[in-house]
Steps between C-alpha positions, in 0.01 A plus 500: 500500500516493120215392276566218353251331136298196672672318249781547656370411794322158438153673618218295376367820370776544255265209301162694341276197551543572906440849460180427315426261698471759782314766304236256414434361830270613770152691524606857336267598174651383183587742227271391251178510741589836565451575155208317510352755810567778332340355134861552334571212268752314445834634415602521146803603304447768253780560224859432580682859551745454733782156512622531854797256513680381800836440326602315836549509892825596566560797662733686747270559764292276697179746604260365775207598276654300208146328327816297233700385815794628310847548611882439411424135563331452217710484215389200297137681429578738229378510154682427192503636157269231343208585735610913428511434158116280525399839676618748244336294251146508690562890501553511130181263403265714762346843568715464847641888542726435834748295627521496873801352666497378797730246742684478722687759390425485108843641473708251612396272140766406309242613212316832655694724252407262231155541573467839531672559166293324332141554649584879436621438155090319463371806614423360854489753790750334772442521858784377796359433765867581711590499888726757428771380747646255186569805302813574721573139522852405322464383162128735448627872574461527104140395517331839547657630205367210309172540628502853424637443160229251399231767654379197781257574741640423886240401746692505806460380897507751720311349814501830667681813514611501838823251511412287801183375389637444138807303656294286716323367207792490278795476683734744679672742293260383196322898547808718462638284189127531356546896548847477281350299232195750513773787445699366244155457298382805540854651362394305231148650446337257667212611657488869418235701365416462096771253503428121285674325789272407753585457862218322700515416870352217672368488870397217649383521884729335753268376704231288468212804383375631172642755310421875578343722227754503189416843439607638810791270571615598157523841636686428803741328321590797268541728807694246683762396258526834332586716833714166626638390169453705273334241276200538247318232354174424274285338695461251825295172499369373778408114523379244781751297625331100351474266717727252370893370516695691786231717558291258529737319747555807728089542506489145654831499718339849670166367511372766280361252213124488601507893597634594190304297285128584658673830472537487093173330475324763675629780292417336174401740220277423246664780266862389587431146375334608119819680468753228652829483232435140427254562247789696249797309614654165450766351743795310389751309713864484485446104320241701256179384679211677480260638785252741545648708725883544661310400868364150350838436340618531815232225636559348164145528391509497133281604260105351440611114333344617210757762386891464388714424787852639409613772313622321199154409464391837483159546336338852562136425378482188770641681764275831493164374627667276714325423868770657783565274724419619873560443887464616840860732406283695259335678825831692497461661130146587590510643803470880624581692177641145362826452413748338185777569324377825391428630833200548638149430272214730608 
């Protein structure tokens, strides 16, 4: 049975109130008194380096791990050129040295070229954070070439390299179109040694667990896809699947919720969370928003009152220093060797 967005599906879920509803309920330790145990203080954001936008939530794929709950269905949530324009602006008035694009699939904006363009042309290292299955979608087989002309870093999902496990997560046939896309990038120069165009993998476990070592999964990877594929690439990521939107749903419809959580909060790491990306990057939303983090945009837990709440309001000395704002889903950053967009911390 297809995946389909809990939008799509009326699920009471598909409304971030109920989902934080959930995470804050019950007995389980709370993030912050964690911190507390361990004598770490409070989190707080250091200088801005990194604005990761999510220019919007449609997408071609519906994954089961999906922490946007986005999906073809959701067409009206995409970002237009006065909120990519407010963000180009913040770029040019701050020390911020990377743009980070992220959806949906980022690629499906009417504006993504626009934006790319003309972060680069600031200066701004551009990353795409790309499924890789859109790139042989009709109407965005030219979009590697772009990418690759512009120099953009792709941080791609690759689930696993085996294809069943890979499918079940993102859908059948999702694996072998992701080993195309990986191809026609690495023709490119994606991915290949002393090349600028930088190829990084994503895994994500399928099951309800932790991530193994990066390091050695890493290595795996590079055997596996080279001797199957034929495919090189810079580096693999791994993060923890958070424990919110359609992951969060599947946790609770397989009764793996409580496991999983006592599971993240047992495997806290005192060194993962000093390192967690929240303190270098700000989050904007596809209606210019601003959050800590792309997980609380997703739970719609903005930034402290105290700072600017949408990008055209955009003030870079109020917003470093800033208090992050935290919950129960912050277990999954911090856990094991922790876990963000950057891969894993310690």
């Amino acid at each position: 049975m297809p995946v389909l967005s809990l939008k799509r599906r009326g699920s009471e879920l598909a409304a971030a109130a109920n989902q934080v509803e959930i995470l804050s309920s019950g007995d389980l330790v709370r993030f912050d008194e964690m911190l507390k145990q361990h004598e770490l203080s409070t989190l707080i954001a250091d200088q801005i380096e990194i604005l990761q936008v999510n220019v919007g939530k449609l997408c071609n794929m519906t994954c089961q791990h999906c922490h946007v709950d986005a999906g073809p269905d959701r067409k009206v949530e995409n970002m237009d050129r006065a909120t990519v324009d407010a963000c180009l602006k913040a770029i040019a008035a701050s020390d911020i040295s990377t743009l980070d694009l992220t959806g949906g699939a980022p690629e499906m904006n009417p504006h993504f070229k626009y934006f790319v363009s003309e972060a680069r042309k600031l200066g701004c290292h551009v990353i795409d954070r790309c499924n890789l299955t859109i790139l042989l979608a009709n109407g965005f087989t030219d979009m590697p070439q772009f990418l690759a002309d512009n120099e953009v870093e792709i941080v791609a999902s690759l689930p696993c390299y085996l294809e069943e496990n890979a499918d079940s997560q993102r859908g059948d046939g999702s694996f072998q179109k992701s080993i195309k896309a990986l191809q026609i990038l690495n023709e490119l120069g994606y991915g290949k040694p002393d090349s600028k165009l930088s190829l990084t993998l994503v895994y994500n476990p399928v099951g309800a667990s932790l991530p193994p070592s990066q390091e050695s999964l890493e290595q795996a990877y590079r055997e596996q896809l080279q001797q199957r594929y034929g495919i090189e690439f810079t580096r693999l990521f791994t993060i923890t699947n958070m424990p919110i939107s359609r992951y969060l749903d599947h946790l609770l419809e397989s009764n793996q919720y409580d496991d999983y959580m006592q599971k993240l909060i047992e495997a806290f790491n005192p060194a993962a969370a000093l390192g967690v990306m929240c303190r270098q990057t700000l989050s904007v939303s596809w209606e210019g928003r601003l959050y800590d983090c792309d997980f609380n945009q997703m739970l719609e837990l903005g930034v402290e009152s105290s700072s600017p709440a949408t990008i055209d309001q955009f003030d870079a000395t109020t917003l470093n220093g800033r208090k992050i704002v935290t919950g129960r889903h912050c277990f999954g950053c911090t856990a094991g060797a922790g876990s963000g967009c950057q891969g894993a911390i310690s």
